[in-house]
Amino acid sequence: MKRITIKDVAAKAGVSHPTVSRVINDDPQISEPTKERIRAIMKKLGYRPNLIARGLVKKKTQVFALVIPDLNPHVQPIVRGVIDECRRRGYGLMLFSTEYWTKEDETYSYVVSNWRVDGVLIYNVVHHERLTEDVRQLKAENVPFVFINKYLHKKNVNTVAIDNSQAVRQAVENLAGLGHKRIGILNGSLMAVDGVERFEAFKESLARLGLKFDERYVGNANFSDSEAAEEARRILALPDRPTAMFCANDLMAMGAIRAAEAMNLRVPADVSFIGFDDLEAGHWFKPALSTLRPPLRDVGGRAIDLLLKAIEDPRRKPEQVPLLAKLVLRDSCGPAPKN
Amino acid sequence: MKRITIKDVAAKAGVSHPTVSRVINDDPQISEPTKERIRAIMKKLGYRPNLIARGLVKKKTQVFALVIPDLNPHVQPIVRGVIDECRRRGYGLMLFSTEYWTKEDETYSYVVSNWRVDGVLIYNVVHHERLTEDVRQLKAENVPFVFINKYLHKKNVNTVAIDNSQAVRQAVENLAGLGHKRIGILNGSLMAVDGVERFEAFKESLARLGLKFDERYVGNANFSDSEAAEEARRILALPDRPTAMFCANDLMAMGAIRAAEAMNLRVPADVSFIGFDDLEAGHWFKPALSTLRPPLRDVGGRAIDLLLKAIEDPRRKPEQVPLLAKLVLRDSCGPAPKN
DNA sequence: CTGTTAGCGCTTTCAT
DNA sequence: ATGAAAGCGCTAACAG
């Protein structure tokens, strides 16, 4: 059960093993006919380079690490994107979870020093400010890293993130364009980056459009449909209820719409709703959900791109890549009611 | 930026580097005081063993591979379980997707030969019979592997899987116990293992209980809520409609219940429903969904266990581990109506 | 253009 | 109980 090595190939070809190595690495010094001949032999013997051995000398493992808090539905397409891109680029991907990491843990040291990965992708939805500590650890390990969906506005780290400001602004501007003046929000958890950013962006957008921000129109629904329904019931019962609601995710939008309908409000005739995520369910939902579609699948690819650039040129200055969500208009929002 | 090696530690301790190696591997030959002393030095210098170098000589990487088709919600808790267990056992985890793998690809060879993983976990929901080819490849690579949620009844491979037969039987027996005679099914995709197995188990359970299996009560809804709603509308419009429906997942159950309600049927007074998965949403749903709760989080741990056993004793004969789902009774099923 | 030599950081005989 | 020497499979000088 011994595996074929470079030396077996060399012996069969009647050359030295470094020559085979050069063929593998496509060294231009080797003549084309020799290359062809040796490649044929490698193929015939079923030779596979041993990345472990190569890693030992090159100090490169051809493996990246992806560190995530948990596998929520948001993370899925991102992970998929990362896997695909790694495969395309000839990298392997190791997956780590931060879930049980404690403060005392040398979290990133574990990933980098132990597994000798060539780069780290960090997806961390929690809004908790560990930034400085994380970055310190990572820099100490001297490994390139990029953050995903976080720290888009920090100039000293590599980041790829959905641009919440741009996304929310589109939604609010669209509602304003439809004549809505009283616009409410069902917000996600303020423990999460997305929750905070979308809320801030919402307030800014209203301000920019000269619309009033009304505390009473704010529902904190924690990204959950049932909580959204509850908050929607409260907000829509107000005498001067909003005529449109921006919802920080589709789940909440759907929960809220069902609640509105249960109150005999017509959507979108009486109230308009717009969500965020573009869940598949939003297609099937009635009324079909207007929403913001974040290019999640691209996130992974762009993150790997950045990582690769950082590897090529270690003194390259950090870059922040905002990814733009697309406004998808369907049936859940319409012109503001006349009254 | 040079990393601390075994030699640095040896120099500092005034011993030879193999001695340090022995300490790392807790060789009983080394005296306890020496061990203590050297361990202290390792700690002080911040030494981390280089698994790559170790891997080269031991021909073990301390890494497992998890191969999945995609990251659907089902897979999440399983992946989480696998990650956690790997971490506990000191293994790393590489993640691969089969999505774009074609027939010609040497899929598992790629994973094993290229990345030299110590074992492979395979989660493959598609019912397509690649078993023999997959197993052939894996055996040729001489690497331990275990299937997840598949091939529970093949005696020649290691498997950890939710026992669909046992699960579905519980559900059907419970409905029968409530007096239901006409029991229908909303089935998942027959392209998926779970779809096929649950359907078969459903028919067997009816037979065992002496209940009639009626083709008209079968809805093929592809694991989707909207398709389930559609099929439910058709089935519940029958003059002799079923009084209970087993649904192969919660999503379909919820879709079907909403459809039933829209037909002015009361749940569970007129029709009972029971789902599968125990989604979080089922808690919040009204009526709270009765369902089967598969111990998904355990799957990963058990799979790693099997893998480790297979590594310890390569000539160990394959084992099939069925994991039992728990029947969770809530409000969506009740006694059969009198008429 | 290709072969020789050395070495990546570790474990593993074999001595002592 | 510990050291010396060899080698895992590969790449990187340095020759020639």
PDB file of C-alpha atoms in Angstrom, chain A residues 1 3-4 48-53 55-56 61-63 68-73 75-77 79-80 83-84 86-87 90-97 99-101 105-106 109-110 112-116 139-142 224-227 258 281 284 297, chain B residues 1 3-4 48-53 55-56 61-63 68-73 75-77 79-80 83-84 86-87 90-97 99-101 105-106 109-110 112-116 139-142 224-227 258 281 284 297:
ATOM      1  CA  MET A   1       0.000   0.000   0.000  1.00  0.00           C
ATOM      2  CA  ARG A   3       2.249   5.510  -2.186  1.00  0.00           C
ATOM      3  CA  ILE A   4       4.110   6.536  -5.321  1.00  0.00           C
ATOM      4  CA  ARG A  48       0.087  12.386  -6.522  1.00  0.00           C
ATOM      5  CA  PRO A  49       2.301  15.030  -4.995  1.00  0.00           C
ATOM      6  CA  ASN A  50       2.467  14.880  -1.226  1.00  0.00           C
ATOM      7  CA  LEU A  51       1.360  18.304  -0.082  1.00  0.00           C
ATOM      8  CA  ILE A  52       2.530  17.551   3.428  1.00  0.00           C
ATOM      9  CA  ALA A  53       6.110  17.089   2.323  1.00  0.00           C
ATOM     10  CA  GLY A  55       4.373  22.080   2.924  1.00  0.00           C
ATOM     11  CA  LEU A  56       7.236  21.234   5.194  1.00  0.00           C
ATOM     12  CA  THR A  61       0.024  24.231   3.374  1.00  0.00           C
ATOM     13  CA  GLN A  62      -2.311  25.289   0.585  1.00  0.00           C
ATOM     14  CA  VAL A  63      -5.044  25.348   3.174  1.00  0.00           C
ATOM     15  CA  ILE A  68     -17.499  30.894  11.967  1.00  0.00           C
ATOM     16  CA  PRO A  69     -19.664  31.294  15.045  1.00  0.00           C
ATOM     17  CA  ASP A  70     -22.278  28.811  13.922  1.00  0.00           C
ATOM     18  CA  LEU A  71     -23.866  27.644  10.729  1.00  0.00           C
ATOM     19  CA  ASN A  72     -26.945  29.789  10.520  1.00  0.00           C
ATOM     20  CA  PRO A  73     -28.778  30.056   7.219  1.00  0.00           C
ATOM     21  CA  VAL A  75     -23.617  31.641   6.598  1.00  0.00           C
ATOM     22  CA  GLN A  76     -24.506  28.825   4.240  1.00  0.00           C
ATOM     23  CA  PRO A  77     -24.156  30.514   0.876  1.00  0.00           C
ATOM     24  CA  VAL A  79     -19.440  28.960   3.119  1.00  0.00           C
ATOM     25  CA  ARG A  80     -20.470  27.519  -0.219  1.00  0.00           C
ATOM     26  CA  ILE A  83     -15.505  26.208  -0.656  1.00  0.00           C
ATOM     27  CA  ASP A  84     -16.030  26.652  -4.375  1.00  0.00           C
ATOM     28  CA  CYS A  86     -10.905  27.346  -2.659  1.00  0.00           C
ATOM     29  CA  ARG A  87     -11.440  24.396  -4.918  1.00  0.00           C
ATOM     30  CA  GLY A  90      -6.384  24.615  -5.506  1.00  0.00           C
ATOM     31  CA  TYR A  91      -6.720  25.341  -1.812  1.00  0.00           C
ATOM     32  CA  GLY A  92      -8.216  23.154   0.860  1.00  0.00           C
ATOM     33  CA  LEU A  93     -10.494  24.582   3.504  1.00  0.00           C
ATOM     34  CA  MET A  94     -10.536  23.886   7.206  1.00  0.00           C
ATOM     35  CA  LEU A  95     -13.592  24.792   9.185  1.00  0.00           C
ATOM     36  CA  PHE A  96     -13.556  26.024  12.766  1.00  0.00           C
ATOM     37  CA  SER A  97     -16.242  27.168  15.109  1.00  0.00           C
ATOM     38  CA  GLU A  99     -18.805  28.766  19.664  1.00  0.00           C
ATOM     39  CA  TYR A 100     -17.003  27.397  22.652  1.00  0.00           C
ATOM     40  CA  TRP A 101     -13.985  29.622  22.536  1.00  0.00           C
ATOM     41  CA  ASP A 105      -8.341  30.652  24.603  1.00  0.00           C
ATOM     42  CA  GLU A 106      -5.645  31.558  22.205  1.00  0.00           C
ATOM     43  CA  SER A 109      -3.154  30.942  17.537  1.00  0.00           C
ATOM     44  CA  TYR A 110      -4.793  27.546  17.739  1.00  0.00           C
ATOM     45  CA  VAL A 112      -2.829  29.161  12.699  1.00  0.00           C
ATOM     46  CA  SER A 113      -0.007  27.732  14.796  1.00  0.00           C
ATOM     47  CA  ASN A 114      -1.540  24.338  15.154  1.00  0.00           C
ATOM     48  CA  TRP A 115      -2.785  23.759  11.660  1.00  0.00           C
ATOM     49  CA  ARG A 116      -0.393  26.017   9.800  1.00  0.00           C
ATOM     50  CA  LYS A 139      -0.880  39.884  13.370  1.00  0.00           C
ATOM     51  CA  ALA A 140       1.308  38.161  15.934  1.00  0.00           C
ATOM     52  CA  GLU A 141       0.817  34.937  14.000  1.00  0.00           C
ATOM     53  CA  ASN A 142       1.907  36.783  10.910  1.00  0.00           C
ATOM     54  CA  SER A 224     -37.537  36.416  14.547  1.00  0.00           C
ATOM     55  CA  ASP A 225     -40.870  36.120  12.767  1.00  0.00           C
ATOM     56  CA  SER A 226     -42.957  35.631  15.882  1.00  0.00           C
ATOM     57  CA  GLU A 227     -41.442  38.619  17.649  1.00  0.00           C
ATOM     58  CA  ARG A 258     -49.317  37.878   8.471  1.00  0.00           C
ATOM     59  CA  ALA A 281     -39.726  31.525   0.858  1.00  0.00           C
ATOM     60  CA  TRP A 284     -43.756  31.741  -2.635  1.00  0.00           C
ATOM     61  CA  ARG A 297     -22.491  33.700  -2.803  1.00  0.00           C
TER      62      ARG A 297
ATOM     63  CA  MET B   1       9.422  35.699  12.648  1.00  0.00           C
ATOM     64  CA  ARG B   3       8.864  29.728  14.728  1.00  0.00           C
ATOM     65  CA  ILE B   4      10.142  27.875  17.759  1.00  0.00           C
ATOM     66  CA  ARG B  48       3.880  24.592  19.170  1.00  0.00           C
ATOM     67  CA  PRO B  49       4.523  21.256  17.522  1.00  0.00           C
ATOM     68  CA  ASN B  50       4.546  21.413  13.753  1.00  0.00           C
ATOM     69  CA  LEU B  51       1.880  18.969  12.689  1.00  0.00           C
ATOM     70  CA  ILE B  52       3.089  19.133   9.128  1.00  0.00           C
ATOM     71  CA  ALA B  53       6.504  17.807  10.013  1.00  0.00           C
ATOM     72  CA  GLY B  55       2.563  14.253   9.572  1.00  0.00           C
ATOM     73  CA  LEU B  56       5.373  13.668   7.145  1.00  0.00           C
ATOM     74  CA  THR B  61      -2.302  14.491   9.437  1.00  0.00           C
ATOM     75  CA  GLN B  62      -4.716  14.657  12.346  1.00  0.00           C
ATOM     76  CA  VAL B  63      -7.274  15.941   9.912  1.00  0.00           C
ATOM     77  CA  ILE B  68     -21.278  17.215   1.806  1.00  0.00           C
ATOM     78  CA  PRO B  69     -23.504  17.943  -1.174  1.00  0.00           C
ATOM     79  CA  ASP B  70     -24.522  21.366   0.055  1.00  0.00           C
ATOM     80  CA  LEU B  71     -25.207  23.153   3.293  1.00  0.00           C
ATOM     81  CA  ASN B  72     -28.927  22.747   3.662  1.00  0.00           C
ATOM     82  CA  PRO B  73     -30.505  23.356   7.055  1.00  0.00           C
ATOM     83  CA  VAL B  75     -26.724  19.479   7.461  1.00  0.00           C
ATOM     84  CA  GLN B  76     -26.039  22.334   9.835  1.00  0.00           C
ATOM     85  CA  PRO B  77     -26.378  20.630  13.192  1.00  0.00           C
ATOM     86  CA  VAL B  79     -21.615  19.746  10.713  1.00  0.00           C
ATOM     87  CA  ARG B  80     -21.662  21.466  14.062  1.00  0.00           C
ATOM     88  CA  ILE B  83     -16.665  20.212  14.248  1.00  0.00           C
ATOM     89  CA  ASP B  84     -17.156  20.032  17.991  1.00  0.00           C
ATOM     90  CA  CYS B  86     -13.088  16.956  16.045  1.00  0.00           C
ATOM     91  CA  ARG B  87     -12.021  19.777  18.278  1.00  0.00           C
ATOM     92  CA  GLY B  90      -7.671  17.126  18.630  1.00  0.00           C
ATOM     93  CA  TYR B  91      -8.488  16.700  14.968  1.00  0.00           C
ATOM     94  CA  GLY B  92      -8.883  19.367  12.355  1.00  0.00           C
ATOM     95  CA  LEU B  93     -11.695  19.259   9.834  1.00  0.00           C
ATOM     96  CA  MET B  94     -11.573  19.939   6.131  1.00  0.00           C
ATOM     97  CA  LEU B  95     -14.787  20.649   4.321  1.00  0.00           C
ATOM     98  CA  PHE B  96     -15.519  19.590   0.763  1.00  0.00           C
ATOM     99  CA  SER B  97     -18.544  19.910  -1.443  1.00  0.00           C
ATOM    100  CA  GLU B  99     -21.773  19.790  -5.840  1.00  0.00           C
ATOM    101  CA  TYR B 100     -19.692  20.151  -8.938  1.00  0.00           C
ATOM    102  CA  TRP B 101     -18.120  16.754  -8.937  1.00  0.00           C
ATOM    103  CA  ASP B 105     -13.823  13.121 -11.244  1.00  0.00           C
ATOM    104  CA  GLU B 106     -11.778  11.023  -8.951  1.00  0.00           C
ATOM    105  CA  SER B 109      -9.051  10.314  -4.434  1.00  0.00           C
ATOM    106  CA  TYR B 110      -8.853  14.065  -4.629  1.00  0.00           C
ATOM    107  CA  VAL B 112      -7.661  11.662   0.346  1.00  0.00           C
ATOM    108  CA  SER B 113      -4.601  11.570  -1.903  1.00  0.00           C
ATOM    109  CA  ASN B 114      -4.331  15.280  -2.254  1.00  0.00           C
ATOM    110  CA  TRP B 115      -4.976  16.356   1.299  1.00  0.00           C
ATOM    111  CA  ARG B 116      -3.857  13.205   3.086  1.00  0.00           C
ATOM    112  CA  LYS B 139     -11.148   1.346  -0.251  1.00  0.00           C
ATOM    113  CA  ALA B 140      -8.522   1.831  -2.933  1.00  0.00           C
ATOM    114  CA  GLU B 141      -7.309   4.860  -1.032  1.00  0.00           C
ATOM    115  CA  ASN B 142      -7.088   2.696   2.036  1.00  0.00           C
ATOM    116  CA  SER B 224     -41.456  22.084   0.028  1.00  0.00           C
ATOM    117  CA  ASP B 225     -44.170  23.937   1.932  1.00  0.00           C
ATOM    118  CA  SER B 226     -45.871  25.405  -1.111  1.00  0.00           C
ATOM    119  CA  GLU B 227     -46.048  22.080  -2.911  1.00  0.00           C
ATOM    120  CA  ARG B 258     -52.232  26.458   6.538  1.00  0.00           C
ATOM    121  CA  ALA B 281     -40.507  27.284  13.726  1.00  0.00           C
ATOM    122  CA  TRP B 284     -44.008  29.009  17.355  1.00  0.00           C
ATOM    123  CA  ARG B 297     -26.324  17.004  16.804  1.00  0.00           C
TER     124      ARG B 297
END
